[in-house]
């Protein structure tokens, strides 16, 4: 590995945020999953959760492309909502879904200085009742148009970049946030895969 | 038309922003165009510019779907960059492209309280040299990941929602911004199409 490449990997690891994650519940379209992963990588998310209770386990993540974001992310796959939430709860006291409800808060009211997990649901049915019962609340992306629905990869990008904006303002990208052990494990994986 | 429907159309017209627009230069994929249009509608953009100097004129805009955003937007189609910019310049003193350059400013440094047009380029080649020469500068969406490229509909959504956030904070959605004539013309179109 060239020292330039080494520096590049470290620069990215230095900015990974362990206190922000995305949960994809039964998201079906591989293009959506792939776009969400690119956005996660772009804002420095390392771990994401893929929960498939209704659709079969995904086999690949747009692996065709050598620039696939999947290989730079830690992907937790679950087929059971409860086991997924047990793992989520270890790091995320606040878990919000995108389900539209009267008690939903605006995306812009979420405080992303604290750890947050955001759940995005299936393209047709949205977030399930089971997951809504397990989560802490709902948020919406404000809209003032006629259509009132955004593609899931668009909704996820708007949400994650609002988190990015807030976290940048709160200096979350100014110092290393990964724990020593996580950093070391990822560094080994990344440098082996890309040496 | 029911009074409920009438109120719905008016609520949307009341929030349309004539001082923000998107230019799509030779954007090829209809899914990208369709997703961009949905986001434009969602943040209250009324007019968009489609400039096709290299690819043939688009015939339809995802018209299959009855909820297509295209029918709620005013779409200016151009095949010549100069005529497109003559029309743009009537309303937009500031035109920024997404071309990555050393002089690019961050999305978050753009002041969306003032009129701005944002140009997004072709999926493969980006914004052309011709357009960069005509525009006032470049902006980038900050990224801290390994991949360093976002899908065009994602990049557009992140940009437009940052504009939305700023404009909302600056009370741009608190009063009607369309001119009386534009409002009246659109109202006639919309109520005829959807009576």
mmCIF file of C-alpha atoms in Angstrom:
data_model
loop_
_atom_site.group_PDB
_atom_site.id
_atom_site.type_symbol
_atom_site.label_atom_id
_atom_site.label_comp_id
_atom_site.label_asym_id
_atom_site.label_seq_id
_atom_site.Cartn_x
_atom_site.Cartn_y
_atom_site.Cartn_z
ATOM 1 C CA UNK A 1 0.000 0.000 0.000
ATOM 2 C CA UNK A 2 1.340 3.441 -0.891
ATOM 3 C CA UNK A 3 1.687 5.955 1.918
ATOM 4 C CA UNK A 4 -0.789 8.142 0.056
ATOM 5 C CA UNK A 5 -3.367 5.337 0.135
ATOM 6 C CA UNK A 6 -2.597 4.684 3.806
ATOM 7 C CA UNK A 7 -3.180 8.331 4.613
ATOM 8 C CA UNK A 8 -6.433 8.304 2.666
ATOM 9 C CA UNK A 9 -7.794 5.338 4.642
ATOM 10 C CA UNK A 10 -6.771 6.932 7.937
ATOM 11 C CA UNK A 11 -8.335 10.265 6.993
ATOM 12 C CA UNK A 12 -11.636 8.488 6.451
ATOM 13 C CA UNK A 13 -11.382 6.401 9.648
ATOM 14 C CA UNK A 14 -10.553 9.558 11.603
ATOM 15 C CA UNK A 15 -13.977 10.947 10.683
ATOM 16 C CA UNK A 16 -16.162 7.870 11.181
ATOM 17 C CA UNK A 17 -19.086 8.579 13.536
ATOM 18 C CA UNK A 18 -20.125 5.696 15.785
ATOM 19 C CA UNK A 19 -23.083 7.677 17.163
ATOM 20 C CA UNK A 20 -25.208 7.828 14.020
ATOM 21 C CA UNK A 21 -26.732 4.912 12.148
ATOM 22 C CA UNK A 22 -29.390 3.898 9.683
ATOM 23 C CA UNK A 23 -31.758 0.931 9.897
ATOM 24 C CA UNK A 24 -33.294 -0.281 6.631
ATOM 25 C CA UNK A 25 -36.434 -2.286 7.376
ATOM 26 C CA UNK A 26 -37.458 -4.489 4.452
ATOM 27 C CA UNK A 27 -36.131 -2.009 1.913
ATOM 28 C CA UNK A 28 -36.480 -3.905 -1.317
ATOM 29 C CA UNK A 29 -34.812 -2.095 -4.214
ATOM 30 C CA UNK A 30 -31.047 -2.776 -4.433
ATOM 31 C CA UNK A 31 -30.568 0.656 -6.045
ATOM 32 C CA UNK A 32 -32.052 2.287 -2.966
ATOM 33 C CA UNK A 33 -29.853 0.229 -0.653
ATOM 34 C CA UNK A 34 -26.787 1.011 -2.699
ATOM 35 C CA UNK A 35 -27.566 4.760 -2.758
ATOM 36 C CA UNK A 36 -28.195 4.776 1.004
ATOM 37 C CA UNK A 37 -24.846 3.082 1.590
ATOM 38 C CA UNK A 38 -23.026 5.668 -0.530
ATOM 39 C CA UNK A 39 -24.601 8.435 1.492
ATOM 40 C CA UNK A 40 -23.725 6.686 4.773
ATOM 41 C CA UNK A 41 -20.092 6.431 3.664
ATOM 42 C CA UNK A 42 -20.154 10.073 2.547
ATOM 43 C CA UNK A 43 -21.213 11.441 5.946
ATOM 44 C CA UNK A 44 -18.939 9.084 7.893
ATOM 45 C CA UNK A 45 -21.390 6.459 9.129
ATOM 46 C CA UNK A 46 -19.590 3.147 9.733
ATOM 47 C CA UNK A 47 -22.287 0.744 10.972
ATOM 48 C CA UNK A 48 -25.689 0.202 9.414
ATOM 49 C CA UNK A 49 -28.488 -2.258 10.155
ATOM 50 C CA UNK A 50 -30.389 -4.193 7.536
ATOM 51 C CA UNK A 51 -33.523 -5.773 8.939
ATOM 52 C CA UNK A 52 -35.381 -8.145 6.631
ATOM 53 C CA UNK A 53 -38.354 -9.718 8.346
ATOM 54 C CA UNK A 54 -40.521 -9.947 5.236
ATOM 55 C CA UNK A 55 -38.149 -10.139 2.319
ATOM 56 C CA UNK A 56 -35.289 -12.563 1.906
ATOM 57 C CA UNK A 57 -31.806 -11.755 3.046
ATOM 58 C CA UNK A 58 -29.904 -9.624 0.572
ATOM 59 C CA UNK A 59 -27.058 -11.482 -1.060
ATOM 60 C CA UNK A 60 -25.002 -8.631 -2.373
ATOM 61 C CA UNK A 61 -24.831 -4.882 -2.127
ATOM 62 C CA UNK A 62 -24.152 -3.634 -5.599
ATOM 63 C CA UNK A 63 -20.904 -5.577 -5.436
ATOM 64 C CA UNK A 64 -20.575 -5.289 -9.207
ATOM 65 C CA UNK A 65 -19.051 -1.868 -8.789
ATOM 66 C CA UNK A 66 -15.515 -1.786 -7.471
ATOM 67 C CA UNK A 67 -16.365 1.514 -5.838
ATOM 68 C CA UNK A 68 -19.275 -0.027 -3.927
ATOM 69 C CA UNK A 69 -19.733 1.653 -0.569
ATOM 70 C CA UNK A 70 -20.642 -1.681 1.065
ATOM 71 C CA UNK A 71 -17.036 -2.716 1.528
ATOM 72 C CA UNK A 72 -16.324 0.356 3.638
ATOM 73 C CA UNK A 73 -19.289 -0.196 5.961
ATOM 74 C CA UNK A 74 -20.008 -2.614 8.795
ATOM 75 C CA UNK A 75 -23.364 -4.122 7.897
ATOM 76 C CA UNK A 76 -25.439 -5.839 10.566
ATOM 77 C CA UNK A 77 -28.037 -8.105 9.018
ATOM 78 C CA UNK A 78 -31.041 -9.204 11.059
ATOM 79 C CA UNK A 79 -34.170 -11.197 10.326
ATOM 80 C CA UNK A 80 -35.743 -10.620 13.720
ATOM 81 C CA UNK A 81 -36.828 -7.184 14.921
ATOM 82 C CA UNK A 82 -36.184 -7.860 18.599
ATOM 83 C CA UNK A 83 -32.609 -9.077 18.167
ATOM 84 C CA UNK A 84 -31.970 -6.078 15.913
ATOM 85 C CA UNK A 85 -33.248 -3.685 18.577
ATOM 86 C CA UNK A 86 -31.267 -5.397 21.339
ATOM 87 C CA UNK A 87 -28.115 -4.694 19.338
ATOM 88 C CA UNK A 88 -29.237 -1.158 18.432
ATOM 89 C CA UNK A 89 -30.053 -0.282 22.033
ATOM 90 C CA UNK A 90 -26.473 -0.967 23.122
ATOM 91 C CA UNK A 91 -25.436 2.225 21.356
ATOM 92 C CA UNK A 92 -28.572 4.182 20.574
ATOM 93 C CA UNK A 93 -30.829 5.501 23.330
ATOM 94 C CA UNK A 94 -32.851 7.337 20.644
ATOM 95 C CA UNK A 95 -34.320 5.435 17.690
ATOM 96 C CA UNK A 96 -36.613 7.355 15.333
ATOM 97 C CA UNK A 97 -38.642 6.072 12.389
ATOM 98 C CA UNK A 98 -39.825 7.916 9.299
ATOM 99 C CA UNK A 99 -43.440 6.967 9.849
ATOM 100 C CA UNK A 100 -45.759 9.901 9.382
ATOM 101 C CA UNK A 101 -47.897 10.413 12.435
ATOM 102 C CA UNK A 102 -49.497 13.242 14.319
ATOM 103 C CA UNK A 103 -46.739 13.032 16.896
ATOM 104 C CA UNK A 104 -43.935 13.194 14.359
ATOM 105 C CA UNK A 105 -41.213 15.795 14.880
ATOM 106 C CA UNK A 106 -39.532 17.653 12.056
ATOM 107 C CA UNK A 107 -36.128 16.383 10.938
ATOM 108 C CA UNK A 108 -34.769 19.814 11.845
ATOM 109 C CA UNK A 109 -35.854 19.434 15.474
ATOM 110 C CA UNK A 110 -33.734 16.318 16.000
ATOM 111 C CA UNK A 111 -30.567 16.959 17.995
ATOM 112 C CA UNK A 112 -27.877 15.043 16.159
ATOM 113 C CA UNK A 113 -25.222 15.969 18.724
ATOM 114 C CA UNK A 114 -26.503 12.943 20.638
ATOM 115 C CA UNK A 115 -26.522 9.340 19.373
ATOM 116 C CA UNK A 116 -29.434 8.694 17.007
ATOM 117 C CA UNK A 117 -30.574 5.750 14.883
ATOM 118 C CA UNK A 118 -32.907 6.509 11.966
ATOM 119 C CA UNK A 119 -35.212 3.793 10.621
ATOM 120 C CA UNK A 120 -36.371 3.808 6.992
ATOM 121 C CA UNK A 121 -39.063 1.354 5.911
ATOM 122 C CA UNK A 122 -40.187 -0.585 2.898
ATOM 123 C CA UNK A 123 -40.814 1.383 -0.341
ATOM 124 C CA UNK A 124 -44.535 0.571 -0.333
ATOM 125 C CA UNK A 125 -45.569 -0.072 3.246
ATOM 126 C CA UNK A 126 -43.169 2.174 5.153
ATOM 127 C CA UNK A 127 -42.016 1.284 8.656
ATOM 128 C CA UNK A 128 -43.971 -1.601 10.212
ATOM 129 C CA UNK A 129 -46.147 -1.347 13.307
ATOM 130 C CA UNK A 130 -43.816 -3.756 15.090
ATOM 131 C CA UNK A 131 -40.861 -1.433 14.597
ATOM 132 C CA UNK A 132 -42.840 1.689 15.439
ATOM 133 C CA UNK A 133 -43.775 0.103 18.763
ATOM 134 C CA UNK A 134 -40.120 -0.633 19.505
ATOM 135 C CA UNK A 135 -38.829 2.803 18.480
ATOM 136 C CA UNK A 136 -38.968 6.077 20.422
ATOM 137 C CA UNK A 137 -40.858 8.230 17.963
ATOM 138 C CA UNK A 138 -41.276 9.376 14.399
ATOM 139 C CA UNK A 139 -39.831 12.178 12.330
ATOM 140 C CA UNK A 140 -40.814 13.754 9.045
ATOM 141 C CA UNK A 141 -39.021 15.688 6.365
ATOM 142 C CA UNK A 142 -41.059 18.870 5.868
ATOM 143 C CA UNK A 143 -42.566 19.212 2.393
ATOM 144 C CA UNK A 144 -44.568 22.016 0.808
ATOM 145 C CA UNK A 145 -45.374 20.473 -2.584
ATOM 146 C CA UNK A 146 -48.209 18.600 -4.260
ATOM 147 C CA UNK A 147 -46.669 15.123 -4.233
ATOM 148 C CA UNK A 148 -45.725 14.655 -0.566
ATOM 149 C CA UNK A 149 -43.528 11.653 -0.957
ATOM 150 C CA UNK A 150 -39.807 11.352 -1.478
ATOM 151 C CA UNK A 151 -37.830 8.404 -2.753
ATOM 152 C CA UNK A 152 -36.233 6.513 0.147
ATOM 153 C CA UNK A 153 -32.654 7.196 -0.958
ATOM 154 C CA UNK A 154 -33.516 10.886 -1.268
ATOM 155 C CA UNK A 155 -35.212 10.957 2.147
ATOM 156 C CA UNK A 156 -32.253 9.197 3.718
ATOM 157 C CA UNK A 157 -29.746 11.576 2.104
ATOM 158 C CA UNK A 158 -31.648 14.670 3.256
ATOM 159 C CA UNK A 159 -31.787 13.261 6.799
ATOM 160 C CA UNK A 160 -28.142 12.192 6.962
ATOM 161 C CA UNK A 161 -26.876 15.486 5.579
ATOM 162 C CA UNK A 162 -28.859 17.408 8.181
ATOM 163 C CA UNK A 163 -27.124 15.184 10.765
ATOM 164 C CA UNK A 164 -23.802 15.930 9.039
ATOM 165 C CA UNK A 165 -24.443 19.675 9.094
ATOM 166 C CA UNK A 166 -25.290 19.659 12.791
ATOM 167 C CA UNK A 167 -22.435 17.359 13.757
ATOM 168 C CA UNK A 168 -19.947 19.425 11.767
ATOM 169 C CA UNK A 169 -21.118 22.563 13.560
ATOM 170 C CA UNK A 170 -20.708 20.674 16.864
ATOM 171 C CA UNK A 171 -17.113 19.716 15.863
ATOM 172 C CA UNK A 172 -17.836 15.987 15.646
ATOM 173 C CA UNK A 173 -15.486 15.712 12.671
ATOM 174 C CA UNK A 174 -12.599 17.534 14.316
ATOM 175 C CA UNK A 175 -11.319 14.586 16.353
ATOM 176 C CA UNK A 176 -11.287 10.783 16.134
ATOM 177 C CA UNK A 177 -14.506 9.290 17.483
ATOM 178 C CA UNK A 178 -14.065 5.573 16.911
ATOM 179 C CA UNK A 179 -12.886 3.639 19.964
ATOM 180 C CA UNK A 180 -9.272 2.408 19.877
ATOM 181 C CA UNK A 181 -10.335 -1.204 19.365
ATOM 182 C CA UNK A 182 -12.858 -0.467 16.591
ATOM 183 C CA UNK A 183 -10.345 1.785 14.845
ATOM 184 C CA UNK A 184 -7.666 -0.882 14.993
ATOM 185 C CA UNK A 185 -9.990 -3.646 13.725
ATOM 186 C CA UNK A 186 -11.229 -1.529 10.831
ATOM 187 C CA UNK A 187 -7.750 -0.399 9.973
ATOM 188 C CA UNK A 188 -6.601 -4.035 9.720
ATOM 189 C CA UNK A 189 -9.586 -4.966 7.530
ATOM 190 C CA UNK A 190 -9.257 -1.964 5.267
ATOM 191 C CA UNK A 191 -5.524 -2.209 4.788
ATOM 192 C CA UNK A 192 -5.704 -5.961 4.101
ATOM 193 C CA UNK A 193 -8.507 -5.516 1.580
ATOM 194 C CA UNK A 194 -6.801 -2.692 -0.187
ATOM 195 C CA UNK A 195 -3.107 -3.169 0.217
ATOM 196 C CA UNK B 1 -63.276 20.830 -7.653
ATOM 197 C CA UNK B 2 -63.956 20.389 -3.951
ATOM 198 C CA UNK B 3 -63.150 23.283 -1.644
ATOM 199 C CA UNK B 4 -60.690 20.990 0.101
ATOM 200 C CA UNK B 5 -58.841 20.397 -3.173
ATOM 201 C CA UNK B 6 -58.955 24.123 -3.960
ATOM 202 C CA UNK B 7 -57.420 24.906 -0.588
ATOM 203 C CA UNK B 8 -54.745 22.272 -1.141
ATOM 204 C CA UNK B 9 -53.690 23.793 -4.492
ATOM 205 C CA UNK B 10 -53.617 27.271 -2.987
ATOM 206 C CA UNK B 11 -51.578 26.131 0.008
ATOM 207 C CA UNK B 12 -48.948 24.807 -2.383
ATOM 208 C CA UNK B 13 -48.980 27.903 -4.627
ATOM 209 C CA UNK B 14 -48.661 30.100 -1.540
ATOM 210 C CA UNK B 15 -45.296 28.492 -0.823
ATOM 211 C CA UNK B 16 -43.794 28.380 -4.322
ATOM 212 C CA UNK B 17 -40.351 30.055 -4.445
ATOM 213 C CA UNK B 18 -39.533 31.913 -7.637
ATOM 214 C CA UNK B 19 -35.980 32.677 -6.455
ATOM 215 C CA UNK B 20 -34.580 29.130 -6.491
ATOM 216 C CA UNK B 21 -34.167 26.880 -9.499
ATOM 217 C CA UNK B 22 -32.389 23.839 -10.840
ATOM 218 C CA UNK B 23 -30.741 23.432 -14.244
ATOM 219 C CA UNK B 24 -30.236 19.857 -15.478
ATOM 220 C CA UNK B 25 -27.523 19.817 -18.154
ATOM 221 C CA UNK B 26 -27.654 16.673 -20.283
ATOM 222 C CA UNK B 27 -28.895 14.587 -17.371
ATOM 223 C CA UNK B 28 -29.679 11.283 -19.024
ATOM 224 C CA UNK B 29 -31.466 8.903 -16.674
ATOM 225 C CA UNK B 30 -35.254 9.486 -16.512
ATOM 226 C CA UNK B 31 -35.277 8.155 -12.938
ATOM 227 C CA UNK B 32 -32.850 10.877 -11.920
ATOM 228 C CA UNK B 33 -34.920 13.548 -13.662
ATOM 229 C CA UNK B 34 -38.095 12.262 -12.080
ATOM 230 C CA UNK B 35 -36.529 12.157 -8.597
ATOM 231 C CA UNK B 36 -35.141 15.694 -9.020
ATOM 232 C CA UNK B 37 -38.594 16.946 -10.022
ATOM 233 C CA UNK B 38 -40.191 15.377 -6.947
ATOM 234 C CA UNK B 39 -37.642 17.089 -4.733
ATOM 235 C CA UNK B 40 -38.188 20.430 -6.526
ATOM 236 C CA UNK B 41 -41.929 20.147 -5.924
ATOM 237 C CA UNK B 42 -41.303 19.156 -2.296
ATOM 238 C CA UNK B 43 -39.276 22.290 -1.471
ATOM 239 C CA UNK B 44 -41.552 24.604 -3.451
ATOM 240 C CA UNK B 45 -39.545 25.186 -6.620
ATOM 241 C CA UNK B 46 -41.857 26.058 -9.529
ATOM 242 C CA UNK B 47 -39.581 26.585 -12.527
ATOM 243 C CA UNK B 48 -36.797 24.282 -13.642
ATOM 244 C CA UNK B 49 -34.517 24.291 -16.682
ATOM 245 C CA UNK B 50 -33.681 21.250 -18.750
ATOM 246 C CA UNK B 51 -30.747 21.873 -21.069
ATOM 247 C CA UNK B 52 -29.995 19.128 -23.563
ATOM 248 C CA UNK B 53 -27.154 20.087 -25.865
ATOM 249 C CA UNK B 54 -25.793 16.572 -26.282
ATOM 250 C CA UNK B 55 -28.699 14.240 -25.752
ATOM 251 C CA UNK B 56 -32.047 14.378 -27.463
ATOM 252 C CA UNK B 57 -34.949 16.299 -26.040
ATOM 253 C CA UNK B 58 -36.814 14.412 -23.375
ATOM 254 C CA UNK B 59 -40.282 13.396 -24.457
ATOM 255 C CA UNK B 60 -41.883 12.658 -21.145
ATOM 256 C CA UNK B 61 -41.165 13.075 -17.477
ATOM 257 C CA UNK B 62 -42.286 9.891 -15.822
ATOM 258 C CA UNK B 63 -45.777 10.723 -17.035
ATOM 259 C CA UNK B 64 -46.862 7.149 -16.369
ATOM 260 C CA UNK B 65 -47.428 7.988 -12.748
ATOM 261 C CA UNK B 66 -50.492 10.082 -12.001
ATOM 262 C CA UNK B 67 -48.564 11.548 -9.100
ATOM 263 C CA UNK B 68 -45.753 12.717 -11.398
ATOM 264 C CA UNK B 69 -44.225 15.930 -10.147
ATOM 265 C CA UNK B 70 -43.781 17.207 -13.723
ATOM 266 C CA UNK B 71 -47.344 18.425 -14.025
ATOM 267 C CA UNK B 72 -46.877 20.751 -11.056
ATOM 268 C CA UNK B 73 -43.698 22.332 -12.405
ATOM 269 C CA UNK B 74 -42.955 24.849 -15.132
ATOM 270 C CA UNK B 75 -40.277 23.166 -17.240
ATOM 271 C CA UNK B 76 -38.130 25.253 -19.566
ATOM 272 C CA UNK B 77 -36.478 23.084 -22.194
ATOM 273 C CA UNK B 78 -33.433 24.367 -24.061
ATOM 274 C CA UNK B 79 -31.055 22.897 -26.599
ATOM 275 C CA UNK B 80 -28.709 25.873 -26.651
ATOM 276 C CA UNK B 81 -26.668 26.915 -23.622
ATOM 277 C CA UNK B 82 -26.653 30.634 -24.442
ATOM 278 C CA UNK B 83 -30.409 30.971 -24.841
ATOM 279 C CA UNK B 84 -30.830 29.005 -21.616
ATOM 280 C CA UNK B 85 -28.528 31.397 -19.762
ATOM 281 C CA UNK B 86 -30.221 34.482 -21.231
ATOM 282 C CA UNK B 87 -33.480 33.256 -19.726
ATOM 283 C CA UNK B 88 -31.821 32.236 -16.460
ATOM 284 C CA UNK B 89 -30.083 35.607 -16.062
ATOM 285 C CA UNK B 90 -33.430 37.431 -16.075
ATOM 286 C CA UNK B 91 -34.077 36.052 -12.599
ATOM 287 C CA UNK B 92 -30.813 34.647 -11.292
ATOM 288 C CA UNK B 93 -27.785 36.875 -10.708
ATOM 289 C CA UNK B 94 -26.023 33.887 -9.127
ATOM 290 C CA UNK B 95 -25.660 30.608 -11.039
ATOM 291 C CA UNK B 96 -23.545 27.863 -9.452
ATOM 292 C CA UNK B 97 -22.512 24.513 -10.877
ATOM 293 C CA UNK B 98 -21.639 21.297 -9.083
ATOM 294 C CA UNK B 99 -18.299 20.990 -10.822
ATOM 295 C CA UNK B 100 -15.547 20.094 -8.385
ATOM 296 C CA UNK B 101 -12.742 22.612 -8.596
ATOM 297 C CA UNK B 102 -10.187 24.185 -6.325
ATOM 298 C CA UNK B 103 -12.309 27.315 -6.188
ATOM 299 C CA UNK B 104 -15.481 25.490 -5.218
ATOM 300 C CA UNK B 105 -17.377 26.702 -2.153
ATOM 301 C CA UNK B 106 -19.166 24.392 0.236
ATOM 302 C CA UNK B 107 -22.927 24.014 -0.181
ATOM 303 C CA UNK B 108 -23.267 25.322 3.363
ATOM 304 C CA UNK B 109 -21.556 28.598 2.459
ATOM 305 C CA UNK B 110 -24.164 29.471 -0.164
ATOM 306 C CA UNK B 111 -26.611 32.149 0.952
ATOM 307 C CA UNK B 112 -29.989 30.886 -0.204
ATOM 308 C CA UNK B 113 -31.773 34.003 1.041
ATOM 309 C CA UNK B 114 -30.829 35.479 -2.328
ATOM 310 C CA UNK B 115 -31.884 34.113 -5.740
ATOM 311 C CA UNK B 116 -29.730 31.142 -6.782
ATOM 312 C CA UNK B 117 -29.751 28.716 -9.709
ATOM 313 C CA UNK B 118 -27.971 25.375 -9.225
ATOM 314 C CA UNK B 119 -26.671 23.466 -12.240
ATOM 315 C CA UNK B 120 -26.322 19.668 -12.165
ATOM 316 C CA UNK B 121 -24.526 17.937 -15.026
ATOM 317 C CA UNK B 122 -24.515 14.678 -16.914
ATOM 318 C CA UNK B 123 -24.164 11.455 -14.858
ATOM 319 C CA UNK B 124 -20.808 10.609 -16.427
ATOM 320 C CA UNK B 125 -19.200 13.855 -17.574
ATOM 321 C CA UNK B 126 -20.594 16.305 -15.031
ATOM 322 C CA UNK B 127 -21.157 19.955 -15.948
ATOM 323 C CA UNK B 128 -19.605 20.933 -19.299
ATOM 324 C CA UNK B 129 -16.827 23.466 -19.756
ATOM 325 C CA UNK B 130 -19.208 25.651 -21.766
ATOM 326 C CA UNK B 131 -21.606 25.901 -18.836
ATOM 327 C CA UNK B 132 -18.862 26.399 -16.282
ATOM 328 C CA UNK B 133 -17.630 29.356 -18.294
ATOM 329 C CA UNK B 134 -21.106 30.892 -18.310
ATOM 330 C CA UNK B 135 -21.790 30.281 -14.607
ATOM 331 C CA UNK B 136 -20.522 32.259 -11.610
ATOM 332 C CA UNK B 137 -18.766 29.511 -9.702
ATOM 333 C CA UNK B 138 -18.859 25.987 -8.374
ATOM 334 C CA UNK B 139 -20.047 24.405 -5.184
ATOM 335 C CA UNK B 140 -19.448 21.037 -3.588
ATOM 336 C CA UNK B 141 -21.288 18.890 -1.090
ATOM 337 C CA UNK B 142 -18.745 18.068 1.625
ATOM 338 C CA UNK B 143 -17.952 14.368 1.929
ATOM 339 C CA UNK B 144 -15.754 12.471 4.379
ATOM 340 C CA UNK B 145 -16.041 8.935 2.980
ATOM 341 C CA UNK B 146 -14.111 6.608 0.706
ATOM 342 C CA UNK B 147 -16.351 6.840 -2.363
ATOM 343 C CA UNK B 148 -16.585 10.593 -2.927
ATOM 344 C CA UNK B 149 -19.421 10.611 -5.364
ATOM 345 C CA UNK B 150 -23.127 10.929 -4.831
ATOM 346 C CA UNK B 151 -25.934 10.013 -7.183
ATOM 347 C CA UNK B 152 -27.282 13.136 -8.940
ATOM 348 C CA UNK B 153 -30.765 12.879 -7.437
ATOM 349 C CA UNK B 154 -29.195 12.513 -3.989
ATOM 350 C CA UNK B 155 -26.842 15.467 -4.550
ATOM 351 C CA UNK B 156 -29.731 17.588 -5.780
ATOM 352 C CA UNK B 157 -31.920 16.654 -2.800
ATOM 353 C CA UNK B 158 -29.186 17.463 -0.282
ATOM 354 C CA UNK B 159 -28.628 20.835 -1.980
ATOM 355 C CA UNK B 160 -32.298 21.766 -2.267
ATOM 356 C CA UNK B 161 -33.062 20.812 1.312
ATOM 357 C CA UNK B 162 -30.192 22.977 2.556
ATOM 358 C CA UNK B 163 -31.803 25.801 0.554
ATOM 359 C CA UNK B 164 -35.165 24.882 2.104
ATOM 360 C CA UNK B 165 -33.711 24.931 5.622
ATOM 361 C CA UNK B 166 -32.132 28.347 5.116
ATOM 362 C CA UNK B 167 -35.166 29.828 3.396
ATOM 363 C CA UNK B 168 -37.492 28.510 6.087
ATOM 364 C CA UNK B 169 -35.301 30.109 8.758
ATOM 365 C CA UNK B 170 -35.421 33.354 6.738
ATOM 366 C CA UNK B 171 -39.266 33.157 6.639
ATOM 367 C CA UNK B 172 -39.460 32.652 2.869
ATOM 368 C CA UNK B 173 -42.379 30.264 3.334
ATOM 369 C CA UNK B 174 -44.372 32.585 5.578
ATOM 370 C CA UNK B 175 -45.828 34.735 2.804
ATOM 371 C CA UNK B 176 -46.751 34.393 -0.868
ATOM 372 C CA UNK B 177 -43.726 34.957 -3.099
ATOM 373 C CA UNK B 178 -45.099 34.367 -6.586
ATOM 374 C CA UNK B 179 -46.013 37.536 -8.469
ATOM 375 C CA UNK B 180 -49.738 38.210 -8.917
ATOM 376 C CA UNK B 181 -49.625 37.360 -12.622
ATOM 377 C CA UNK B 182 -47.649 34.134 -12.188
ATOM 378 C CA UNK B 183 -49.908 33.055 -9.337
ATOM 379 C CA UNK B 184 -53.007 33.698 -11.378
ATOM 380 C CA UNK B 185 -51.681 31.858 -14.454
ATOM 381 C CA UNK B 186 -50.628 28.837 -12.422
ATOM 382 C CA UNK B 187 -53.894 28.818 -10.520
ATOM 383 C CA UNK B 188 -55.828 28.686 -13.796
ATOM 384 C CA UNK B 189 -53.653 25.862 -15.144
ATOM 385 C CA UNK B 190 -53.785 23.833 -11.970
ATOM 386 C CA UNK B 191 -57.497 24.196 -11.390
ATOM 387 C CA UNK B 192 -58.309 23.354 -15.022
ATOM 388 C CA UNK B 193 -56.054 20.291 -14.951
ATOM 389 C CA UNK B 194 -57.396 19.065 -11.673
ATOM 390 C CA UNK B 195 -60.952 20.217 -11.407
#
